Coordinates of C-alpha atoms and ligand atoms in Angstrom, one line a residue:
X1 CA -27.9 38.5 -75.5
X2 CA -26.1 37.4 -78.4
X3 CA -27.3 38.9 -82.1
X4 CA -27.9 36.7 -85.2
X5 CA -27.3 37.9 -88.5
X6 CA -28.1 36.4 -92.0
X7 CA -24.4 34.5 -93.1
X8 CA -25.4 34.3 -96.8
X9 CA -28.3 33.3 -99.2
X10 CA -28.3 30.6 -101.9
X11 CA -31.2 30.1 -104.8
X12 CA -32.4 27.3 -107.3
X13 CA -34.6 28.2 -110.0
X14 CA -35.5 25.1 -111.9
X15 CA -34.6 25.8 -115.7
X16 CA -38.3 25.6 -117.5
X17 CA -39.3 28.6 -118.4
X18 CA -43.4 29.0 -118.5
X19 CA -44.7 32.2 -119.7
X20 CA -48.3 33.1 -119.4
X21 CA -48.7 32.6 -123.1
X22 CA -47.9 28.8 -122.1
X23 CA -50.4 28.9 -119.9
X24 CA -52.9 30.3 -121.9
X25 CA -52.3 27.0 -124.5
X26 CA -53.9 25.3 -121.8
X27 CA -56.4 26.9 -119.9
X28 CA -58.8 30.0 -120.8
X29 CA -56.5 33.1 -119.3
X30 CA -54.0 35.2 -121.0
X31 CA -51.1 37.1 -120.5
X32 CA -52.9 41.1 -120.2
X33 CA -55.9 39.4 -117.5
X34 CA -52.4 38.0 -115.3
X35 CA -50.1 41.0 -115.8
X36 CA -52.8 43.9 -115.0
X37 CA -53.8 41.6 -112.0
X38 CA -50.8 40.2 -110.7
X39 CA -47.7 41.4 -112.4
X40 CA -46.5 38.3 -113.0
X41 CA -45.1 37.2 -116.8
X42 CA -43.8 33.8 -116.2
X43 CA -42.8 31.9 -113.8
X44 CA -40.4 28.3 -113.8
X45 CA -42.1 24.8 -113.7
X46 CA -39.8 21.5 -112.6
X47 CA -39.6 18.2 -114.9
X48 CA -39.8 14.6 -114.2
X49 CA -39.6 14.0 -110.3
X50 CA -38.4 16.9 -108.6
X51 CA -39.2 17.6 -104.8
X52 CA -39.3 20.6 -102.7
X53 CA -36.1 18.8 -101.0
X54 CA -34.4 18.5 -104.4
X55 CA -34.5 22.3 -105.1
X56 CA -34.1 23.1 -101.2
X57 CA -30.4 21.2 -101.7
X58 CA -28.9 23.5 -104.9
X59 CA -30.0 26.7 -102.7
X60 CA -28.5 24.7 -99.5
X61 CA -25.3 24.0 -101.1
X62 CA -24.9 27.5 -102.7
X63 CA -25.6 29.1 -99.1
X64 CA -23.5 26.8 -97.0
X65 CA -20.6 27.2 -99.5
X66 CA -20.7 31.0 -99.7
X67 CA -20.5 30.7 -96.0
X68 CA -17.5 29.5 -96.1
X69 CA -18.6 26.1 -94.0
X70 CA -19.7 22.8 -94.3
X71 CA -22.6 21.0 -93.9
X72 CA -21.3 19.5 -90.3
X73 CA -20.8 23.0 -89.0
X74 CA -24.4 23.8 -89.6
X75 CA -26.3 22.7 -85.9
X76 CA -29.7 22.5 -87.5
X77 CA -32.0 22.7 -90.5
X78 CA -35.6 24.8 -90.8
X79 CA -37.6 23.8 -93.6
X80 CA -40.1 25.5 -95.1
X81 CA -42.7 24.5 -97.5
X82 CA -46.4 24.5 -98.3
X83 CA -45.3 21.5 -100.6
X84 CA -43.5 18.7 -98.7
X85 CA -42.3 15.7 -100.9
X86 CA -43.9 13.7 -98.8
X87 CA -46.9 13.7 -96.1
X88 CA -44.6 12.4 -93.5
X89 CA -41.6 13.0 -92.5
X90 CA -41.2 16.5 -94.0
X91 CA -38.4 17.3 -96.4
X92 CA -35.9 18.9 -93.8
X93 CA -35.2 15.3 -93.0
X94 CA -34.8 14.5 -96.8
X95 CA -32.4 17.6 -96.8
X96 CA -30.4 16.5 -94.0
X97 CA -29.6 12.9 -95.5
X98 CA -29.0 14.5 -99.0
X99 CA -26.4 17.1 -97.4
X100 CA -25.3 14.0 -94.9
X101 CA -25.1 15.8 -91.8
X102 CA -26.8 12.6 -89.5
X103 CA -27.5 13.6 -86.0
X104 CA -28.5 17.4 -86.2
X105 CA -31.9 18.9 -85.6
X106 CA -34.5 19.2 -87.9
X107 CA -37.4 21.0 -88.0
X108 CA -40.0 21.5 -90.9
X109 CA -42.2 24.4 -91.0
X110 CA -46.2 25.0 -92.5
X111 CA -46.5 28.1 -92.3
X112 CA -46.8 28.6 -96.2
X113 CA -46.2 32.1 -97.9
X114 CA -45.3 33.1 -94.2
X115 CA -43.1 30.2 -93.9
X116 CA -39.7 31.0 -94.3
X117 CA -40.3 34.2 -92.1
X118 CA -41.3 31.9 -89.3
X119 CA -38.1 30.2 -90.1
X120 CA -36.3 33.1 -89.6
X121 CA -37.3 34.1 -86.1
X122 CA -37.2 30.6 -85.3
X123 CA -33.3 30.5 -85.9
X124 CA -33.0 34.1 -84.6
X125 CA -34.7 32.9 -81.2
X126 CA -32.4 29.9 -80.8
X127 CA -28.8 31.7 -81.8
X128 CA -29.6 34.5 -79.3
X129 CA -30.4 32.1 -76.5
X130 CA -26.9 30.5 -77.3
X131 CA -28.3 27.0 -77.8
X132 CA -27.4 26.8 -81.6
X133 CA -24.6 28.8 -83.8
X134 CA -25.4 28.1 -87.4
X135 CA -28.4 26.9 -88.8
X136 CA -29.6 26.1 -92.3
X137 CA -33.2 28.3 -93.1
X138 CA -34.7 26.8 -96.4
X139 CA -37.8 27.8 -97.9
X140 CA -38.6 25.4 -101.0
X141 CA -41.6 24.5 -103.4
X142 CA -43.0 22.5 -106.2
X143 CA -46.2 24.0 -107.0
X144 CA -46.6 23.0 -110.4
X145 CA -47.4 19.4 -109.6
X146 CA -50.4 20.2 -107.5
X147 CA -52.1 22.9 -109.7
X148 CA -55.1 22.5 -111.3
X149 CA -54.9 23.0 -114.7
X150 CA -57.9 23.8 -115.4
X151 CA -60.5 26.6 -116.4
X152 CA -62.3 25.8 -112.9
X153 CA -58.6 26.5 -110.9
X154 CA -57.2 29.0 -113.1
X155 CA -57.1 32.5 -110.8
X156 CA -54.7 30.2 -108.7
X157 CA -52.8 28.5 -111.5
X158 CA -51.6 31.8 -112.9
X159 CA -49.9 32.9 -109.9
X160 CA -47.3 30.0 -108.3
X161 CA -44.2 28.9 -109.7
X162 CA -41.6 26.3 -108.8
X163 CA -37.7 27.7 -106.8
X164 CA -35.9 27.1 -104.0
X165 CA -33.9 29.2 -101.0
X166 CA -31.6 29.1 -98.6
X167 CA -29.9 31.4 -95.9
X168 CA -27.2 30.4 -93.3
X169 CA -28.2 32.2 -90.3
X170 CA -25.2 32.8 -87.8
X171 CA -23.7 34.6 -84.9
X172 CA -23.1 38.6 -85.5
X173 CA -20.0 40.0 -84.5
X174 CA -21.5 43.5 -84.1
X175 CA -24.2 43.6 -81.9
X176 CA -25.8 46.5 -84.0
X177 CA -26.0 45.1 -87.2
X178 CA -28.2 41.3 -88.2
X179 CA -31.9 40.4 -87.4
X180 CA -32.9 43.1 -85.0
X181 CA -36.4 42.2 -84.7
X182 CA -38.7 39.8 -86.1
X183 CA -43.0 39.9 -85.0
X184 CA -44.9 36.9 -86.2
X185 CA -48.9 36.6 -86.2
X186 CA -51.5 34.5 -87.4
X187 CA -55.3 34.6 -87.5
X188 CA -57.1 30.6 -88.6
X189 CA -60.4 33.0 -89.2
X190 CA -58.7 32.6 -92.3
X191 CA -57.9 29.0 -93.0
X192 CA -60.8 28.2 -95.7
X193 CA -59.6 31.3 -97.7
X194 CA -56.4 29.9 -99.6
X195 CA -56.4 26.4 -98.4
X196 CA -56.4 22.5 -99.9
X197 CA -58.9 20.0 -98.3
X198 CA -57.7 17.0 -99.6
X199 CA -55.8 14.7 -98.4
X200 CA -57.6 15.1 -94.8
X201 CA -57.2 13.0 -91.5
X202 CA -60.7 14.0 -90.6
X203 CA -61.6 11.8 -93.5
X204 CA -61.6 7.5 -94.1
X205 CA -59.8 7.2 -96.1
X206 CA -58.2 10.4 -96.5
X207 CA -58.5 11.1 -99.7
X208 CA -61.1 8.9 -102.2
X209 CA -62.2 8.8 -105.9
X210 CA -65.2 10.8 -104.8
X211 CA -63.0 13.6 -103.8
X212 CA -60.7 13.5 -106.4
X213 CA -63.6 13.8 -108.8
X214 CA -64.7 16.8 -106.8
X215 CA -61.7 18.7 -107.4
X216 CA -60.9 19.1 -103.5
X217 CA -57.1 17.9 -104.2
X218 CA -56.9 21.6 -105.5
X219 CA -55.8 24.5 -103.5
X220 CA -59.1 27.1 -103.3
X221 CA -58.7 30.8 -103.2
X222 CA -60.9 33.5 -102.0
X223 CA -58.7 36.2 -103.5
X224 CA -60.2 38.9 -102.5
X225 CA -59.9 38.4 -98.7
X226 CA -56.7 37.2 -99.1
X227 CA -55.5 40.6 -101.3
X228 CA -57.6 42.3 -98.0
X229 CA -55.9 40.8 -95.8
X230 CA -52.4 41.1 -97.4
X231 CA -53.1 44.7 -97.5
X232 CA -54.0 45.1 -93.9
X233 CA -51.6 43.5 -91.6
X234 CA -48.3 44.0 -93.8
X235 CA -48.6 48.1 -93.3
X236 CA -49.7 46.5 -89.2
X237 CA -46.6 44.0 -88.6
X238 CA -44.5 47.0 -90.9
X239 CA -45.2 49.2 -88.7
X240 CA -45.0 47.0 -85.6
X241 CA -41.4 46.2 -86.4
X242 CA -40.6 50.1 -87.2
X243 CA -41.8 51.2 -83.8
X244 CA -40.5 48.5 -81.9
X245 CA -37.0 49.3 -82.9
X246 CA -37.4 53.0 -83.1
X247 CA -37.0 53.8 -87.0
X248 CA -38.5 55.4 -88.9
X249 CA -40.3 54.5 -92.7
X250 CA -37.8 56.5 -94.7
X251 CA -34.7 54.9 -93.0
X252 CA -35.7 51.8 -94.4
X253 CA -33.8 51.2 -97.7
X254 CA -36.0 48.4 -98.7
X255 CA -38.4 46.7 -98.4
X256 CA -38.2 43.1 -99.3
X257 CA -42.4 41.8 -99.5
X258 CA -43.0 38.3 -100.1
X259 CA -44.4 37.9 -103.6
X260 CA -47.9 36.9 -103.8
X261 CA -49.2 39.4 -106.2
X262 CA -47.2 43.0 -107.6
X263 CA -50.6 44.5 -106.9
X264 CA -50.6 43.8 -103.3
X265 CA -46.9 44.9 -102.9
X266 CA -47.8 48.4 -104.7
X267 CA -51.1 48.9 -102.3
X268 CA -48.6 48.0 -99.3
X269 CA -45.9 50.3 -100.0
X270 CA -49.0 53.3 -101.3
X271 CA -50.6 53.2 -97.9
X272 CA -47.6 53.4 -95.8
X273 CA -46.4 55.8 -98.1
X274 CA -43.2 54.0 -98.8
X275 CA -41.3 55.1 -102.3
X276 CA -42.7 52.3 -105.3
X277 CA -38.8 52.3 -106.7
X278 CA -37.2 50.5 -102.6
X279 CA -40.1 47.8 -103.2
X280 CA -38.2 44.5 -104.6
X281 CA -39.9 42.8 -106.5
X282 CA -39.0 39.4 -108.8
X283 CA -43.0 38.0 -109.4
X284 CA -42.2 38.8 -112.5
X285 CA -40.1 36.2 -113.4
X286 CA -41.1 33.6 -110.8
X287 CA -44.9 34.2 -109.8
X288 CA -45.4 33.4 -106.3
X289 CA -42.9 31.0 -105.1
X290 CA -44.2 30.6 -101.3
X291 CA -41.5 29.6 -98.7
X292 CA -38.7 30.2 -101.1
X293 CA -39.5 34.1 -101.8
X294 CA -37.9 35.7 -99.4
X295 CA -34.4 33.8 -99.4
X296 CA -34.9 34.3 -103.3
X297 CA -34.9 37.9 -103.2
X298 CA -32.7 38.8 -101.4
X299 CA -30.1 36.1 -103.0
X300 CA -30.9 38.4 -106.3
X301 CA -30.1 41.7 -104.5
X302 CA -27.1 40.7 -103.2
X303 CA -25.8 39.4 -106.4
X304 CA -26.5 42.4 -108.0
X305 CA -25.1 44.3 -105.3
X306 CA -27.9 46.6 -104.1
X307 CA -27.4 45.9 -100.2
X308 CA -24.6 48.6 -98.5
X309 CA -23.6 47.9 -95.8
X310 CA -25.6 48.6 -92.6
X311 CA -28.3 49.4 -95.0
X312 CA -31.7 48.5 -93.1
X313 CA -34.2 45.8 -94.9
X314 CA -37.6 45.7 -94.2
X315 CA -38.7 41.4 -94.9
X316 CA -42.7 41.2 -95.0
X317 CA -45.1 38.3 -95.7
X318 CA -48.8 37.0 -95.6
X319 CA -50.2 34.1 -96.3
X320 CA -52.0 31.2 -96.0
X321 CA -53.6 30.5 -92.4
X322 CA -53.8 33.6 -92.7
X323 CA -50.0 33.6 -91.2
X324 CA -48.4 36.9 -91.7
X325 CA -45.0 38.7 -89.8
X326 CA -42.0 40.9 -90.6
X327 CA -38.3 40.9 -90.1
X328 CA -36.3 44.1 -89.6
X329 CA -32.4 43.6 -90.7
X330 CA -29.7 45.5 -90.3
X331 CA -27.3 44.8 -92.8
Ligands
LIG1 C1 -56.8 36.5 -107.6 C2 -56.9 38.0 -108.0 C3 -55.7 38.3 -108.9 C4 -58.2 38.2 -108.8 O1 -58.1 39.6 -109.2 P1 -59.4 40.5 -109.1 O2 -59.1 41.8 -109.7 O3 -59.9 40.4 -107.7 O4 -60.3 39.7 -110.1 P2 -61.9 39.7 -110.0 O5 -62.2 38.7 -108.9 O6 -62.4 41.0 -110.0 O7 -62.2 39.1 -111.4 C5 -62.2 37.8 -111.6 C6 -62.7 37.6 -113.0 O8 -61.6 37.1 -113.7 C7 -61.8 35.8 -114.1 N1 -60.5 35.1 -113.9 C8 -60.0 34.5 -112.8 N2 -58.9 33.9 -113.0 C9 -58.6 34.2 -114.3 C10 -57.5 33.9 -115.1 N3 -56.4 33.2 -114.7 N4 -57.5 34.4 -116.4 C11 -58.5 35.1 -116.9 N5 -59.6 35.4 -116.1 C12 -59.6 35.0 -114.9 C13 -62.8 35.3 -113.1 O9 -63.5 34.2 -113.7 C14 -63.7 36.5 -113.0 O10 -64.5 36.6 -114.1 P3 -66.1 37.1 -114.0 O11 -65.9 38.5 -113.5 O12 -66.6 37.0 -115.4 O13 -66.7 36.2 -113.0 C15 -56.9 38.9 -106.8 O14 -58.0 38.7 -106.0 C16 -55.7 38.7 -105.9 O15 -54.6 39.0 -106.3 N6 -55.9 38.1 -104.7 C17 -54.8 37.8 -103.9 C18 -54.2 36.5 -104.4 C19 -52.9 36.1 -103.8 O16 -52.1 36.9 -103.5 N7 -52.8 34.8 -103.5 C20 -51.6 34.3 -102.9 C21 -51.6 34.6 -101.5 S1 -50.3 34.2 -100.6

């Protein structure tokens, strides 16, 4: 069977700039209470009407270009987002017209922070069967329209920012190096623990003044079973991917975690005894991004030019749903 491997990355960052001091002009936090707890020390914000599809197109075009291609030779798109322009369709078909590529396949992804891993083995699955040879994987969101900005939604507020990105997932021409494995799991158990309730077919209308006075347009966090569950099945689906391919922990020369919170990614890398310094890490600078972590991250290593060749990556995320899965690359 045919290997894929990732062609190239591309990134958007949207320019504005929101540190935690910002944040604290608005709400009651402040920049100690989100560092100790989350690492993060600011994080980028759109302005005026940006999409998810808008920032999923920069990343597009900057991956599509480095792969030396054009949008036509790309078969189809997977898009990823927890924060679709629209209710229906979902951005992928926004991306497609933008990039004006009529005619190939789309599909659009809710699988949240575990999105654009999903993404991943989707294209995997489909290049190794043969049916596709190039397709688009974008993870992209707009948080900061649908955060609650207030004292009442502030332990979720602190953490997401706006970016987009994109990888061009191919055919390898060594059959030892690209995705070599990728192990995807979910448990709903989870569903009312990082969730949004409104809009909500089960509702007529689907969303009403009631609600919105409520509050239930915000997302709701129980962050302590989600930092319990982060910390329990990334060392699981880590380790699933390690013994399915035979390597070992200290082969891996990094490992690439989505970025929900620097605290979880530390705990992670503690109990599977992995080195702190082969964690990457950007929360930083971007808080929690969702669907456009991963492609993010490793956009930034690769500019900076920390990936050797054949060098093995370890991709981990959790999220909402709870969703949560790895990807084991070699480069
Ligand atoms: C959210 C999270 C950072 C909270 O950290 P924590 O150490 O568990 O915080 P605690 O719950 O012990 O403390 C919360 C206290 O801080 C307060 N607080 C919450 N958000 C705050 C903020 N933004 N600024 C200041 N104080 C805040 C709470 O009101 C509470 O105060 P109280 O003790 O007086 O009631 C943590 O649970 C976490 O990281 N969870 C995972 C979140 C995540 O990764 N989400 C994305 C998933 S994909």
């Amino acid at each position: 069977m045919r290997r894929s491997r990732i062609l190239s990355t591309g990134r958007y960052l949207p320019p504005k700039v929101v540190t935690n001091h910002d944040l604290a002009r608005i709400i009651n936090t402040n920049d100690q209470w989100i560092q100790e707890r989350s690492g993060i020390v600011e994080r980028r914000f759109v302005e005026g009407e940006v999409g998810a599809s808008d920032l999923g197109f920069e990343a597009a075009k900057i991956a599509i270009d480095r792969a030396g291609i054009k949008p036509n030779d790309i078969d189809m798109i997977i898009f990823a987002t927890l924060s679709p322009d629209h209710t229906f369709p979902g951005p992928g078909c926004l991306l497609q017209k933008m990039l004006d590529m009529p005619g190939k396949a789309v599909v659009d992804i809710r699988n949240q922070c575990t999105g654009f891993m999903y993404g991943m083995s989707i294209a995997d699955q489909f290049i190794k069967t043969g049916m596709f040879d190039k397709i688009l994987v974008v993870g992209a969101e707009v948080h900061s329209t649908g955060l609650e900005f207030a004292d009442s939604g502030r332990d979720v507020t602190v953490l997401f920012g706006d970016g987009g990105g994109a990888m061009v997932i191919g055919v390898s021409d060594n059959p030892d190096r690209g995705i070599l494995s990728t192990h995807l799991h979910a448990d709903g158990r989870g569903f009312k623990d990082l969730w949004i309730e409104a809009p909500n077919s089960r509702c007529m209308p689907r969303i009403t003044h009631q609600m919105i006075d409520e509050g239930r347009q915000w997302p709701k966090m129980n962050g302590r079973n989600v930092f319990k569950g982060a910390v329990t099945h990334l060392p699981e689906v880590i380790n699933e991917a390690l013994t399915a391919n035979d390597v070992k922990l200290e082969d891996i020369a990094y490992l690439i975690p989505h970025q929900a919170n620097m605290r979880i990614n530390q705990f992670v890398a503690h109990k599977l005894g992995y080195p702190q310094e082969k964690v990457w890490h950007n929360i930083q600078r971007y808080g929690n991004t969702t669907a456009a972590t991963l492609p993010l991250c490793l956009d930034e290593m690769l500019e900076q030019g920390v990936v050797k060749d054949n060098d093995l990556l370890m991709f981990a995320a959790f999220g909402a749903g709870f969703t949560w899965g790895s990807a084991l690359v070699r480069w």
